mmCIF file of C-alpha atoms and ligand atoms in Angstrom:
data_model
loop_
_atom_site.group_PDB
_atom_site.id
_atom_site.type_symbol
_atom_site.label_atom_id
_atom_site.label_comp_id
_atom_site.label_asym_id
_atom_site.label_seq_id
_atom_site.Cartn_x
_atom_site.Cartn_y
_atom_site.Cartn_z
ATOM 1 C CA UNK A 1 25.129 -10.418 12.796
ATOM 2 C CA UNK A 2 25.405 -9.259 9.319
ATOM 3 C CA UNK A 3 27.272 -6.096 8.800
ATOM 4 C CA UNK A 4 27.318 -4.701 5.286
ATOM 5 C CA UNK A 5 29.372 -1.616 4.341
ATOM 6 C CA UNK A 6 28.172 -0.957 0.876
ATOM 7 C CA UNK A 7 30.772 0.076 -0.874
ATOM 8 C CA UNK A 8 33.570 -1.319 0.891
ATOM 9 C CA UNK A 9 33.311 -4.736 0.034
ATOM 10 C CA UNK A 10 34.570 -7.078 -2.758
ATOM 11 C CA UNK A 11 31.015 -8.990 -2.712
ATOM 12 C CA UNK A 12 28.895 -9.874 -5.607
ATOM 13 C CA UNK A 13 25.856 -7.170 -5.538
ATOM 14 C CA UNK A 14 22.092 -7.181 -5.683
ATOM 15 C CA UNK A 15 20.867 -4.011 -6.138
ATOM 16 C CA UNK A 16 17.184 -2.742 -5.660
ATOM 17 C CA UNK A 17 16.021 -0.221 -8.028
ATOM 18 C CA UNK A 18 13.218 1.544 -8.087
ATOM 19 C CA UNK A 19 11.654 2.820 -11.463
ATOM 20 C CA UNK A 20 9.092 5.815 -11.927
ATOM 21 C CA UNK A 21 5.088 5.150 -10.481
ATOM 22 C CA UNK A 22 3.846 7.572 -13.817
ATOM 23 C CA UNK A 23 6.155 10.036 -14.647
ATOM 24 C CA UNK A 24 9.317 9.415 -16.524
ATOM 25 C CA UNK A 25 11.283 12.051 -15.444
ATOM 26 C CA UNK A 26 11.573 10.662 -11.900
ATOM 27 C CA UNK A 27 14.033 8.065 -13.149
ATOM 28 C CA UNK A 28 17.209 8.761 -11.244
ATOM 29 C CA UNK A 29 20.503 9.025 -13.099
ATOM 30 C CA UNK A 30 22.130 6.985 -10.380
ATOM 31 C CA UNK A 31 19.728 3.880 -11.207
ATOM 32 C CA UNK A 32 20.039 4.750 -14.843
ATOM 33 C CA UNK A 33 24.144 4.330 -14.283
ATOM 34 C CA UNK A 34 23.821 0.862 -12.255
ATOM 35 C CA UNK A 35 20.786 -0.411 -14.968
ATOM 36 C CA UNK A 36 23.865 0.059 -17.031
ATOM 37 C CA UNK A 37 26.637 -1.598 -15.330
ATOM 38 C CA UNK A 38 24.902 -4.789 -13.579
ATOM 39 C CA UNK A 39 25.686 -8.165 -15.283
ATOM 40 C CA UNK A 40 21.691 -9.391 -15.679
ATOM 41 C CA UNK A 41 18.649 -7.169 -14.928
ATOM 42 C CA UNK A 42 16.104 -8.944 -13.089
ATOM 43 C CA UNK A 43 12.585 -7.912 -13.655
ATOM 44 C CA UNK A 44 8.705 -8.569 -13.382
ATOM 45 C CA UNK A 45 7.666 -8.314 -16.851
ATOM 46 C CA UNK A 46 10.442 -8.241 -19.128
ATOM 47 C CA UNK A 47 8.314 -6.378 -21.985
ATOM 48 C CA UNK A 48 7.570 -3.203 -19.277
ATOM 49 C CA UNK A 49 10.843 -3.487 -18.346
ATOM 50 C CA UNK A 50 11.890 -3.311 -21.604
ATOM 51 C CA UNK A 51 10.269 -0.517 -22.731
ATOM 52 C CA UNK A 52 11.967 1.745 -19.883
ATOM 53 C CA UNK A 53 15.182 0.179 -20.837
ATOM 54 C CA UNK A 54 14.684 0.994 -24.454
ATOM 55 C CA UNK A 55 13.422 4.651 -23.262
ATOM 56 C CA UNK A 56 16.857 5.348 -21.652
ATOM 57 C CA UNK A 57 18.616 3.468 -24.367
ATOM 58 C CA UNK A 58 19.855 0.762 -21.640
ATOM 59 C CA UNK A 59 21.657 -2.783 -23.395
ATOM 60 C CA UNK A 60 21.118 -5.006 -21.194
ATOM 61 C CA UNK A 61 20.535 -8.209 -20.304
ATOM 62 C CA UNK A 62 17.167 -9.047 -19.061
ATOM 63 C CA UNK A 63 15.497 -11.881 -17.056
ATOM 64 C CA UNK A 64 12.240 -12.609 -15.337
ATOM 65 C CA UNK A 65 12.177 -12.515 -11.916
ATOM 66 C CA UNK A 66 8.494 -14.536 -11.006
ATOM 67 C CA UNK A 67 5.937 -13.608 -8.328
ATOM 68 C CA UNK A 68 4.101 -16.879 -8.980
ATOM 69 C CA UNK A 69 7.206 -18.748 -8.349
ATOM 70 C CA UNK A 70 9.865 -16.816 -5.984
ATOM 71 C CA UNK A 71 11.520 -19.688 -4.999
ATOM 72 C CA UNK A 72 12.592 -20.706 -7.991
ATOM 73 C CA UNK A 73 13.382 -17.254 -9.713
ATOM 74 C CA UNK A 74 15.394 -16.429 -6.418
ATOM 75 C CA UNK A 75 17.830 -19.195 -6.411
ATOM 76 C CA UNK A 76 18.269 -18.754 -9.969
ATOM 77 C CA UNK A 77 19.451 -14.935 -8.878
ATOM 78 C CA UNK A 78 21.496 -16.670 -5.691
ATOM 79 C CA UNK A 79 23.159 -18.563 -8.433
ATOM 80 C CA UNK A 80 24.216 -15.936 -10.566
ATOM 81 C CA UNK A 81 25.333 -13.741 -7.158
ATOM 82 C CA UNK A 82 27.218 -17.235 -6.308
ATOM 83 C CA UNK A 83 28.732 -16.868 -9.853
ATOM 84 C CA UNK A 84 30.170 -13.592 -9.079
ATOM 85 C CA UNK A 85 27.502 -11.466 -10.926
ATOM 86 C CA UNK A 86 26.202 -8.135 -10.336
ATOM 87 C CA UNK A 87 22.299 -8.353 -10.535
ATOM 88 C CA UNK A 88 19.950 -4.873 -10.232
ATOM 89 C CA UNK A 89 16.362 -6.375 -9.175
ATOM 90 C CA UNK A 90 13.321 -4.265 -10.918
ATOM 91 C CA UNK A 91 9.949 -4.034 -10.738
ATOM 92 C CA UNK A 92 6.907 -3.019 -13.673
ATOM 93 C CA UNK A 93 7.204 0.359 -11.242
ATOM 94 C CA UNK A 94 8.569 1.620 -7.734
ATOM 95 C CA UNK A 95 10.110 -0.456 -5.753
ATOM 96 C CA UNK A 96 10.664 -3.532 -5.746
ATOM 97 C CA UNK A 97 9.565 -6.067 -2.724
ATOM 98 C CA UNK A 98 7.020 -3.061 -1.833
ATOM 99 C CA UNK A 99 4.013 -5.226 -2.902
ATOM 100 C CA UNK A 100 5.615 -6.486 -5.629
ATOM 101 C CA UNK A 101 8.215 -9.088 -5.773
ATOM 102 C CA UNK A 102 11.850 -9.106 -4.190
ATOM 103 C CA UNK A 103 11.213 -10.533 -0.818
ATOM 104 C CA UNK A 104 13.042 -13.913 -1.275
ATOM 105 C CA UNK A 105 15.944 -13.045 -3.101
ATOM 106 C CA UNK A 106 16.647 -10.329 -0.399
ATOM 107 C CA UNK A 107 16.277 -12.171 2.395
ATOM 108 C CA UNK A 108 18.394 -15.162 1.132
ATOM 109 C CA UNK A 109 21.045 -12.818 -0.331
ATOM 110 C CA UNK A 110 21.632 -10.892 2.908
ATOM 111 C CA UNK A 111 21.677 -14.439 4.715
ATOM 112 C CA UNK A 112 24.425 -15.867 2.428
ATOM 113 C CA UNK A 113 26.526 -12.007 3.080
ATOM 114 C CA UNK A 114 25.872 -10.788 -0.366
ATOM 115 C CA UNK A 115 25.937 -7.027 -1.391
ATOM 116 C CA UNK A 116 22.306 -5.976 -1.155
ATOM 117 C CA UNK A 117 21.919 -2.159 -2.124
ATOM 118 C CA UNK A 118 19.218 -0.101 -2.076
ATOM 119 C CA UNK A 119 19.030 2.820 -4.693
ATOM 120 C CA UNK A 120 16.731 5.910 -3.793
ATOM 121 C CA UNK A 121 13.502 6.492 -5.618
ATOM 122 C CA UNK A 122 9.926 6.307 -6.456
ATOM 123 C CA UNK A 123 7.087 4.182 -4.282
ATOM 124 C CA UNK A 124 3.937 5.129 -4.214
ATOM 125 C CA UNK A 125 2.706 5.403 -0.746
ATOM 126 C CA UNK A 126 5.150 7.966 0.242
ATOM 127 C CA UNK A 127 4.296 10.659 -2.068
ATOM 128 C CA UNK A 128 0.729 9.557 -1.139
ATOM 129 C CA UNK A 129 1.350 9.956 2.446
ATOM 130 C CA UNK A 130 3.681 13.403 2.638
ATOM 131 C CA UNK A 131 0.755 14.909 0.394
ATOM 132 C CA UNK A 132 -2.138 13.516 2.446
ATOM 133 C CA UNK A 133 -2.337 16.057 4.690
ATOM 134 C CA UNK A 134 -2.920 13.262 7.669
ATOM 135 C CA UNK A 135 -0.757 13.207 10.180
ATOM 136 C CA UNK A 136 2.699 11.705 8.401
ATOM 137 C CA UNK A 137 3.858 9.770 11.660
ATOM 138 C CA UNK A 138 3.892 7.215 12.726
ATOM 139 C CA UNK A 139 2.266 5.645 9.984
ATOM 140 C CA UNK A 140 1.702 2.085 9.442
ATOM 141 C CA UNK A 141 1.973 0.493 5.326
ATOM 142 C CA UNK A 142 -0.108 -2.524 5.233
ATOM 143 C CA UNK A 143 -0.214 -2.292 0.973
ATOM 144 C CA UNK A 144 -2.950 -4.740 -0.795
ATOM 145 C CA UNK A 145 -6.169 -5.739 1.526
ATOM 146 C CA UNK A 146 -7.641 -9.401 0.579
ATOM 147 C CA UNK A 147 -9.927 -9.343 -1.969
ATOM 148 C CA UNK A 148 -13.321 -11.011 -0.806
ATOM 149 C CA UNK A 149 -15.432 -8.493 1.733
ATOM 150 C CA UNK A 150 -15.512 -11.103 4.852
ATOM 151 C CA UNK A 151 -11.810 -11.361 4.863
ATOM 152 C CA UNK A 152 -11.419 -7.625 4.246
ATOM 153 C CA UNK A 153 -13.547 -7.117 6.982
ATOM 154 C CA UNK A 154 -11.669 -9.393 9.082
ATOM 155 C CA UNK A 155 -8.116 -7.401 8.261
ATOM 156 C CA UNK A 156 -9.629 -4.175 8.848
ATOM 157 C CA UNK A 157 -11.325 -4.977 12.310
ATOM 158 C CA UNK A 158 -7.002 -5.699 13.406
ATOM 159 C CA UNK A 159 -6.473 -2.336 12.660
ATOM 160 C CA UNK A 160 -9.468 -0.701 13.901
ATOM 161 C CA UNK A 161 -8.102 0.566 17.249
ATOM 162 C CA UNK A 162 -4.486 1.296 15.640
ATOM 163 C CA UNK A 163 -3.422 5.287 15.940
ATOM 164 C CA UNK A 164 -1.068 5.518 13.488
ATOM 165 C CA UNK A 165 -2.083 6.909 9.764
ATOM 166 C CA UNK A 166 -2.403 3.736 7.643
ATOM 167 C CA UNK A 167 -1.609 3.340 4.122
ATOM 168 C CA UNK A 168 -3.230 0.802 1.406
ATOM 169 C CA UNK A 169 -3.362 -0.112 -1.911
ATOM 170 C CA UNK A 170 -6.435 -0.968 -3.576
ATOM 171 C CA UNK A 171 -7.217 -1.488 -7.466
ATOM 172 C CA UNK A 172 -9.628 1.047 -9.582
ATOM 173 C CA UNK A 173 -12.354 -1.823 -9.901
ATOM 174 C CA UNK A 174 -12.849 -2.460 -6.063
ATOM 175 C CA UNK A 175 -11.930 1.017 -4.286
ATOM 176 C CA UNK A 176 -15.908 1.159 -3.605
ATOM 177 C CA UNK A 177 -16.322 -1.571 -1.841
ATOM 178 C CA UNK A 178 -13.000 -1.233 -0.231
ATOM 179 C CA UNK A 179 -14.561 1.923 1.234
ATOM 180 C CA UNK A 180 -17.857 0.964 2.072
ATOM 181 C CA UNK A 181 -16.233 -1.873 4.132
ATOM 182 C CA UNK A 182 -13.439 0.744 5.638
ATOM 183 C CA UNK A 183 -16.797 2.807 7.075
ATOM 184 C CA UNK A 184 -18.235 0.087 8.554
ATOM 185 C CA UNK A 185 -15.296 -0.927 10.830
ATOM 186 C CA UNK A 186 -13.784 2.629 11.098
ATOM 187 C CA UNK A 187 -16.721 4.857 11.690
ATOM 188 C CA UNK A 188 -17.009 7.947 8.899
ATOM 189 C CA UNK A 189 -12.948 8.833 9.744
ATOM 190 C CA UNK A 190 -11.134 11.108 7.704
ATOM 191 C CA UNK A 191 -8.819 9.580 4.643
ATOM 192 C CA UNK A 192 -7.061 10.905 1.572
ATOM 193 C CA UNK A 193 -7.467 8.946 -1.670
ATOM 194 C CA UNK A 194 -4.263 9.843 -3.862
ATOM 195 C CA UNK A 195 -4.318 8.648 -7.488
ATOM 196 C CA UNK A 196 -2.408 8.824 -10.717
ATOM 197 C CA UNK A 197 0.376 10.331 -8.785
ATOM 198 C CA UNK A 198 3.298 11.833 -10.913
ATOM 199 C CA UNK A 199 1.114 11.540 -13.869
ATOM 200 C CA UNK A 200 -0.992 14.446 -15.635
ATOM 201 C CA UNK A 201 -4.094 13.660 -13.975
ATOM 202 C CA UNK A 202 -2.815 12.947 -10.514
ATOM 203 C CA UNK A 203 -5.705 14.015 -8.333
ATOM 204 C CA UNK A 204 -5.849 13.945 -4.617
ATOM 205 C CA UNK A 205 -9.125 13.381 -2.437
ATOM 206 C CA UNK A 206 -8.818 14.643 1.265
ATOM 207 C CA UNK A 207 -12.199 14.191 3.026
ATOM 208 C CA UNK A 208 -13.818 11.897 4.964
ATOM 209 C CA UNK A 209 -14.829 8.126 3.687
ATOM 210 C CA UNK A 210 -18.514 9.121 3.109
ATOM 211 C CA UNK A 211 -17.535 11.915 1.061
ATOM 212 C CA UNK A 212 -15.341 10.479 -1.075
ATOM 213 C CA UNK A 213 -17.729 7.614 -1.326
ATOM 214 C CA UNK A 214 -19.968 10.104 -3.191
ATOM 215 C CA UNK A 215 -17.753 10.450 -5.961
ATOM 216 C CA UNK A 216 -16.060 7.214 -6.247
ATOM 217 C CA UNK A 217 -18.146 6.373 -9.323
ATOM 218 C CA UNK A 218 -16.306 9.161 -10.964
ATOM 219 C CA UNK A 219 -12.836 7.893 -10.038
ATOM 220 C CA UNK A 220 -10.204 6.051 -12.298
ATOM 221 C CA UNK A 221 -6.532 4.967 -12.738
ATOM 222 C CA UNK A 222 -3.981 3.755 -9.633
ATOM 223 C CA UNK A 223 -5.044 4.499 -6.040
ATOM 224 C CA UNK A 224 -3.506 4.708 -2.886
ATOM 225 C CA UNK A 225 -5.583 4.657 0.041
ATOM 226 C CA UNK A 226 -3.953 6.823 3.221
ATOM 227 C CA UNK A 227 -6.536 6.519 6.539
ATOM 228 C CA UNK A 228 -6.209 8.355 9.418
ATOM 229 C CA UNK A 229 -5.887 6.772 13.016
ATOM 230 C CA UNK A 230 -7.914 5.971 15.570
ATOM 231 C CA UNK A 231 -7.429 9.538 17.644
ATOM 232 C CA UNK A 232 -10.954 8.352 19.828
ATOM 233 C CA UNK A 233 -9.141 9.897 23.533
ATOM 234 C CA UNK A 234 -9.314 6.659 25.557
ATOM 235 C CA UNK A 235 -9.345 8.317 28.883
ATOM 236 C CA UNK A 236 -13.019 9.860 27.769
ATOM 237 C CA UNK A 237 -15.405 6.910 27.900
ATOM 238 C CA UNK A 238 -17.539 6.891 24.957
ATOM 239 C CA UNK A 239 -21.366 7.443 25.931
ATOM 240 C CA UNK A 240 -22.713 4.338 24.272
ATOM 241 C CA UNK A 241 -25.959 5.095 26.203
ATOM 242 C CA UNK A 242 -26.427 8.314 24.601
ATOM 243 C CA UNK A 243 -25.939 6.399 20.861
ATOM 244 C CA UNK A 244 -28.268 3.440 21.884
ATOM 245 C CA UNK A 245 -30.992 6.677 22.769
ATOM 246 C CA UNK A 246 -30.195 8.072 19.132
ATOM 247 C CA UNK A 247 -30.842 5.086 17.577
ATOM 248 C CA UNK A 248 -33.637 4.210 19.508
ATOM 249 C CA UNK A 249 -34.984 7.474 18.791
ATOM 250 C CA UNK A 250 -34.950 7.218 15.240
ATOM 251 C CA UNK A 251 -36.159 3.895 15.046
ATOM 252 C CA UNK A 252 -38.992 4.944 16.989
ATOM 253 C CA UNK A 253 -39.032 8.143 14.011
ATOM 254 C CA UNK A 254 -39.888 5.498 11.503
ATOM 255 C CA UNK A 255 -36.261 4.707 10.718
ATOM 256 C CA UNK A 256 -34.777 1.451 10.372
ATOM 257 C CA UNK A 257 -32.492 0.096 12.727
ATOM 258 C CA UNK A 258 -30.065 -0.557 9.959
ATOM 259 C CA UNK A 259 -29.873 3.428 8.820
ATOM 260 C CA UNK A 260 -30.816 4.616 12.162
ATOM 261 C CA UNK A 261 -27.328 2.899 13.106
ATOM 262 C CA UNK A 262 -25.760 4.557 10.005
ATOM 263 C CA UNK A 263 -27.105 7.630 10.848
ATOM 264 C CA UNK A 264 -25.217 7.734 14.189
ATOM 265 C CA UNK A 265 -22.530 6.159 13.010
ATOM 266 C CA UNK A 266 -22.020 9.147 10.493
ATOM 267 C CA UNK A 267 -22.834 11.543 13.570
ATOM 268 C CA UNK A 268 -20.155 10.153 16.146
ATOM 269 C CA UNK A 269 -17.635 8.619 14.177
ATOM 270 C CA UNK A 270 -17.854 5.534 15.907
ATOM 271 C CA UNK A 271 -17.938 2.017 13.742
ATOM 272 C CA UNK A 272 -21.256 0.831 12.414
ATOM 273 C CA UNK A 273 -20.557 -2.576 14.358
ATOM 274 C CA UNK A 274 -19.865 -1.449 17.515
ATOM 275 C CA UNK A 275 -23.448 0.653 17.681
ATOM 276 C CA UNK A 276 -25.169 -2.609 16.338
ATOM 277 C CA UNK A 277 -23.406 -4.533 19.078
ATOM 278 C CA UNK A 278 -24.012 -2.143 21.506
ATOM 279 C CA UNK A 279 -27.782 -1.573 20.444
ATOM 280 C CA UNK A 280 -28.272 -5.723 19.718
ATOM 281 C CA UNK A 281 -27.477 -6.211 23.380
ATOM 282 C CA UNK A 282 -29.362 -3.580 24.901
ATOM 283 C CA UNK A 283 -32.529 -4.789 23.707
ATOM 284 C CA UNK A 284 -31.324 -8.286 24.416
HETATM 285 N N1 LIG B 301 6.074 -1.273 -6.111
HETATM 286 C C1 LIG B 301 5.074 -0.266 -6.188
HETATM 287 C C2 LIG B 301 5.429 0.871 -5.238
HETATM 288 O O1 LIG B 301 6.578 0.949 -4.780
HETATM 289 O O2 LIG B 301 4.574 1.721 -4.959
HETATM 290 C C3 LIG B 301 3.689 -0.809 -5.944
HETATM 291 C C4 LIG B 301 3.290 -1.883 -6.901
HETATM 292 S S1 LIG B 301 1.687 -2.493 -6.616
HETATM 293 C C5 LIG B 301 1.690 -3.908 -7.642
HETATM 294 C C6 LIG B 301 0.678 -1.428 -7.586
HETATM 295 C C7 LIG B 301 -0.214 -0.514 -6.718
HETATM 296 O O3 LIG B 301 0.549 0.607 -6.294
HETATM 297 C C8 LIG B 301 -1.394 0.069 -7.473
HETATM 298 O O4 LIG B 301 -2.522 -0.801 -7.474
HETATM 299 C C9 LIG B 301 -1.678 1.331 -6.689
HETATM 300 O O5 LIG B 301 -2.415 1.045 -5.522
HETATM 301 C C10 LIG B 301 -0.256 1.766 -6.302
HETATM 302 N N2 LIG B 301 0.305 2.692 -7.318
HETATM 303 C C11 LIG B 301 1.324 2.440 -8.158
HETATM 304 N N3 LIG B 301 1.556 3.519 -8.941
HETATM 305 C C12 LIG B 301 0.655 4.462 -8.569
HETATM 306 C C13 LIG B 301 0.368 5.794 -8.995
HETATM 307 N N4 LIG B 301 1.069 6.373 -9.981
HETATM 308 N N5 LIG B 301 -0.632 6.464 -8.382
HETATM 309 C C14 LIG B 301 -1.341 5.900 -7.386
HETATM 310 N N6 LIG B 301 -1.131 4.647 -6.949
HETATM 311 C C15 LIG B 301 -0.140 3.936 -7.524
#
């Protein structure tokens, strides 16, 4: 067991400190005071970083702290710990280690019974989340989903059947597709997309995926993704019968399977795939 008591202990420290998402002003004066004290700043990007250090006229020494190579950049950091140094880990913006680098260095600092403290501040799925609207807990932070749509796919199906409001990050450039592959697993659920928070154009989208779908074209700067759970009451057995009719009566309308499936889909909430499975072995 590791037992830390913060500030009872004569211990080298790292210390993780978060810096504002947008908005300046959310820098605290507590991370502003140990930004000032620490021995080396480690950072991300040590040009963002050091235009927020210049902002708040902080001297201090800065070094890059690599994604690309953790390993290396954290036993640089154990090193300077070893040394007796106090370190303050950054990031280009909340906190650190919350999909952005930090993991290492904490987990080998706490394991060699260094200081590791956290300072209170910005990350951008909480203010997402509190101001979603969906239920706040439990919620489940899964952050960046992979990039290519059959692995996305694959990720989402895991958390298809999970209750709990979920929370992801997703860049400007492939929050369509992101959502056009969250309706197909989850069914036409409902979801917030928060973006730009703290800044002047912070805008938040509570709906369900198809409507915000129809004005994602329209939609720029950082997003965070926050999905409601699957509520679907287990104990009432969904009437898969009754969908395979819809379908079959719209296909028999003139509709294609594919949008007769969407169609119901959109109507009961259920997942795209599970109708096509459903409907795929019924006529099998
Ligand atoms: N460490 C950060 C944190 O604590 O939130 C996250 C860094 S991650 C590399 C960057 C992603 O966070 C963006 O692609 C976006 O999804 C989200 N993000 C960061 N700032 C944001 C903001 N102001 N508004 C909305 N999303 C933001």
């Amino acid at each position: 067991m590791n037992r830390q008591k913060s500030f009872e202990n004569e211990m080298p420290t790292l210390y993780l400190v978060p810096t504002p998402i947008g908005n300046l002003n959310e820098m605290n004066p507590r991370a502003i005071e140990i930004l000032n004290k620490v021995d080396v700043i480690a950072c991300e990007d040590t040009r963002t970083s050091g235009s927020l250090l210049k902002h708040f006229d902080i001297r201090n020494r800065l070094i890059a702290y690599h994604n690309f190579n953790e390993e290396s950049s954290a036993n640089g950091i154990l090193e300077l710990l070893r040394d007796g140094k106090n370190i303050a880990l950054i990031s280009d913006a909340g906190y650190p280690l919350i999909n952005d680098p930090g993991q290492k260095i904490v987990t080998l600092a706490t394991s060699e019974g260094f200081n590791v403290v956290p300072v209170s501040g910005p990350s951008a799925f909480l203010n997402a989340l509190v101001a979603s609207g969906l239920v706040a807990q439990p919620f489940i932070f899964i952050g960046f989903l992979p990039q290519s749509h059959s692995d996305r796919v694959k990720k989402l199906k895991e958390y298809e059947n999970y209750p709990m409001t979920m929370i992801f990050y997703e860049a400007p450039h492939r929050i369509e597709k992101c959502l056009k592959d969250c309706m197909e697993v989850f069914g036409d659920r409902k979801m917030t997309l928060a973006r730009e928070l703290t800044k002047m154009h912070e805008e938040f989208l509570r709906g369900t995926i198809s409507e915000i779908l129809d004005v994602v074209d329209e939609l720029r700067g950082e997003m965070v993704i926050v999905m409601d759970g699957n509520h679907e009451d287990k104990t009432k057995a969904i009437d898969m019968n009754t969908i395979i009719e819809m379908v079959n009566a719209s296909v028999e309308n003139g509709m294609s399977t594919k949008d007769a499936v969407k169609d119901a889909a959109k109507k009961t909430g259920i997942s795209k795939n599970r109708i096509y499975d459903a409907v795929n072995s019924n006529r099998n």
